[in-house]
CSV table of C-alpha atoms in Angstrom, one decimal:
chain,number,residue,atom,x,y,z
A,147,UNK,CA,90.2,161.6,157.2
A,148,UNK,CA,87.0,160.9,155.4
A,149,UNK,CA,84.3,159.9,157.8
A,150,UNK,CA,83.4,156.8,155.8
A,151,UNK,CA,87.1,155.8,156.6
A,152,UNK,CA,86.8,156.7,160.2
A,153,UNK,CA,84.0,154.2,160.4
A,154,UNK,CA,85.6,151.4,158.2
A,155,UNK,CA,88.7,151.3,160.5
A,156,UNK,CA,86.6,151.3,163.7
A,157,UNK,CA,84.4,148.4,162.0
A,158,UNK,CA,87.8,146.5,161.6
A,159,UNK,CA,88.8,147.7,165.5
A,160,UNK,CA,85.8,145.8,166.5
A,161,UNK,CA,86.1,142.9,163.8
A,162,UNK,CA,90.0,142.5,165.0
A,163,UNK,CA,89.5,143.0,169.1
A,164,UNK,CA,86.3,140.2,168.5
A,165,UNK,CA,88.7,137.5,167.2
A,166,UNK,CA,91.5,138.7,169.5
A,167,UNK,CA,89.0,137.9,172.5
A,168,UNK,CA,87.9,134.7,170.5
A,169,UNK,CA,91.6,133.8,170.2
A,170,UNK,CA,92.0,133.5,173.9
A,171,UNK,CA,89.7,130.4,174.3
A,172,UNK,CA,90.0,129.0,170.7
A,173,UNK,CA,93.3,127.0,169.9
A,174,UNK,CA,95.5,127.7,167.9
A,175,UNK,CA,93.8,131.4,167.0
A,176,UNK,CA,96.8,134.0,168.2
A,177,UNK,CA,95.7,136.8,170.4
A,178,UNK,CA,98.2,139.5,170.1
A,179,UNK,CA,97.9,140.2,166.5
A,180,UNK,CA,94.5,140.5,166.9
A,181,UNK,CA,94.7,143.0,170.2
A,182,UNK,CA,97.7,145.3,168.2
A,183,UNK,CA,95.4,145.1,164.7
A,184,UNK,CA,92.9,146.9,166.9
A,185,UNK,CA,94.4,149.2,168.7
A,186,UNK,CA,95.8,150.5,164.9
A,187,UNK,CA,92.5,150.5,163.7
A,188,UNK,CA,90.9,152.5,166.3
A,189,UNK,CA,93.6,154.9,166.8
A,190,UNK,CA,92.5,155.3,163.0
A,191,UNK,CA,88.8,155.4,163.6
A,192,UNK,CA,88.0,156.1,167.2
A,193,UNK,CA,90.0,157.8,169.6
A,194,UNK,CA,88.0,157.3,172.3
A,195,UNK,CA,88.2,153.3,171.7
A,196,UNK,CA,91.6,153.6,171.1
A,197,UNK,CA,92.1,155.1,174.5
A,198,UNK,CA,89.9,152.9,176.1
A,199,UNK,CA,92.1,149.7,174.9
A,200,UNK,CA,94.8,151.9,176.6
A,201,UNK,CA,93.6,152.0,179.2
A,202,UNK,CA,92.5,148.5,179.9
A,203,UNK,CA,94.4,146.5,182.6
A,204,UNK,CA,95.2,142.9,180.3
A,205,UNK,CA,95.8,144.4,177.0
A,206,UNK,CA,96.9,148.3,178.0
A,207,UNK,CA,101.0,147.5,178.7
A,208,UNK,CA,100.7,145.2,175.4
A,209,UNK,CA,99.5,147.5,173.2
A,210,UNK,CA,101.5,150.6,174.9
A,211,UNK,CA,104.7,148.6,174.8
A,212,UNK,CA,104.0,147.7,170.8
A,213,UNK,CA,103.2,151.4,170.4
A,214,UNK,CA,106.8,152.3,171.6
A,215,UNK,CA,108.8,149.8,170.5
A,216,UNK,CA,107.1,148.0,166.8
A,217,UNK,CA,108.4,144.5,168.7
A,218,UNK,CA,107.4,142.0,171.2
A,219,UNK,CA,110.0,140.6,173.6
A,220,UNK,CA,111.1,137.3,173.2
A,221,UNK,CA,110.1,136.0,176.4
A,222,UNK,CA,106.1,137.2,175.4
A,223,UNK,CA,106.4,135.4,172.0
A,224,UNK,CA,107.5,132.1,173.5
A,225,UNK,CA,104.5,132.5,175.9
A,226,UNK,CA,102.2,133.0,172.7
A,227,UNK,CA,103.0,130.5,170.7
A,228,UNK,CA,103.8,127.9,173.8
A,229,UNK,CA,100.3,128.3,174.7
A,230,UNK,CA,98.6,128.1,171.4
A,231,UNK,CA,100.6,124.6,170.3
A,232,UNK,CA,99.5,122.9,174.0
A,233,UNK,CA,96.0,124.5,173.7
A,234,UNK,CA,95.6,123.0,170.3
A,235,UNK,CA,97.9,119.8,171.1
A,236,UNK,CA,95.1,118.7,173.9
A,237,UNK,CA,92.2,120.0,171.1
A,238,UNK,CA,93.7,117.5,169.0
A,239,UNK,CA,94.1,114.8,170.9
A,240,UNK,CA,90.7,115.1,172.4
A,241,UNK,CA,89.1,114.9,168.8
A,242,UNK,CA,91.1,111.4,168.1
A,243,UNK,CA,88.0,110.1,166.1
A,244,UNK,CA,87.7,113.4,164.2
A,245,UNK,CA,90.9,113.8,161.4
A,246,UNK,CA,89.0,116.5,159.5
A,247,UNK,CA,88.8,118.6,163.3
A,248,UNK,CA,92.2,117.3,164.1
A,249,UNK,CA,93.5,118.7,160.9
A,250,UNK,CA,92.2,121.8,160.7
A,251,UNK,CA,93.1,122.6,164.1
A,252,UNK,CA,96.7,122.1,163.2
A,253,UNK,CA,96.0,124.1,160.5
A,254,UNK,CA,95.2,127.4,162.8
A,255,UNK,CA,97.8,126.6,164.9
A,256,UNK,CA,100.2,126.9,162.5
A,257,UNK,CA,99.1,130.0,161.0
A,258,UNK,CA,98.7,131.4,164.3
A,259,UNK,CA,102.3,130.4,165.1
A,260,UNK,CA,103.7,131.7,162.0
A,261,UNK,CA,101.8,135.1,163.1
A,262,UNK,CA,103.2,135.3,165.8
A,263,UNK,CA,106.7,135.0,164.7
A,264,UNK,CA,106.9,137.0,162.1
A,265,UNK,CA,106.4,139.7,164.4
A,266,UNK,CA,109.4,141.5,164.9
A,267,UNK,CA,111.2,140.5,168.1
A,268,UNK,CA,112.9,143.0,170.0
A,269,UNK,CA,116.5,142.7,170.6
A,270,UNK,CA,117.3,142.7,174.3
A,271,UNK,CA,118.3,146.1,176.6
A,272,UNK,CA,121.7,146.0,178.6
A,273,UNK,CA,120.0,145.6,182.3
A,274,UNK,CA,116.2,144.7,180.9
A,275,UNK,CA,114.6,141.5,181.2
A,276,UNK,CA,112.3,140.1,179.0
C-alpha cells in the first residue's frame, strides 16, 4: 500500500476512535461503529495502533469478537441502543425550553440507532449466551 494511503486510513483511525470516545458521553452518538471503523482503519494504516486497540481492556473483546465473527450479539445491540435512547431521552427532557436542541438530539439518536441496527446481528450458538 501507498504510504499516502497508509496515512489517510490512520487519519480516519484517529478521526473514527475520537468520535467513538465522544460517543460515550454524547447522546444519541453510537459508540461501537465508531470503535470497529477504527480498528479497520488502523489495521489499514497502522499496525501498531491497530494492535494497541487490541489490546485495550474496554474495547479489545469488542473489536476481536467483530474481527471473528462480522456481527454483534443481540444482547450488546439492545445495550447500545437502550443506552443511547435513555441518554438522549433525559437530554431531551432537560432542554424542555430548547425545541431546536430537543430536535436535533432526536435527530442523532435516531441515526445512531439506525447504525447500530443495521449492523448485522449474529444468530445465536447452540449452548452460547449472548
Amino acid at each position: 500500500m501507498k504510504p499516502i494511503y497508509k496515512i489517510l486510513f490512520t487519519l480516519g483511525g484517529v478521526l473514527a476512535l475520537l468520535l467513538g470516545l465522544i460517543g460515550i458521553v454524547l447522546p444519541g452518538l453510537p459508540t461501537t461503529p465508531f470503535i470497529l471503523l477504527a480498528a479497520y482503519c488502523f489495521a489499514k494504516g497502522s499496525h501498531r495502533l491497530h494492535q494497541r486497540l487490541l489490546d485495550h481492556p474496554w474495547c479489545g473483546a469488542l473489536i476481536r469478537d467483530w474481527e471473528q465473527h462480522r456481527s454483534l450479539p443481540l444482547r450488546l445491540k439492545y445495550l447500545a441502543i437502550g443506552l443511547m435512547l435513555l441518554m438522549s431521552g433525559l437530554s431531551i427532557w432537560q432542554l424542555s425550553s430548547q425545541p431546536l436542541a430537543q430536535v436535533s438530539i432526536l435527530i442523532v439518536a435516531l441515526i445512531g440507532a439506525l447504525t447500530v441496527i443495521r449492523i448485522p446481528t449474529r444468530s445465536r450458538i447452540a449452548g452460547q449466551r449472548q
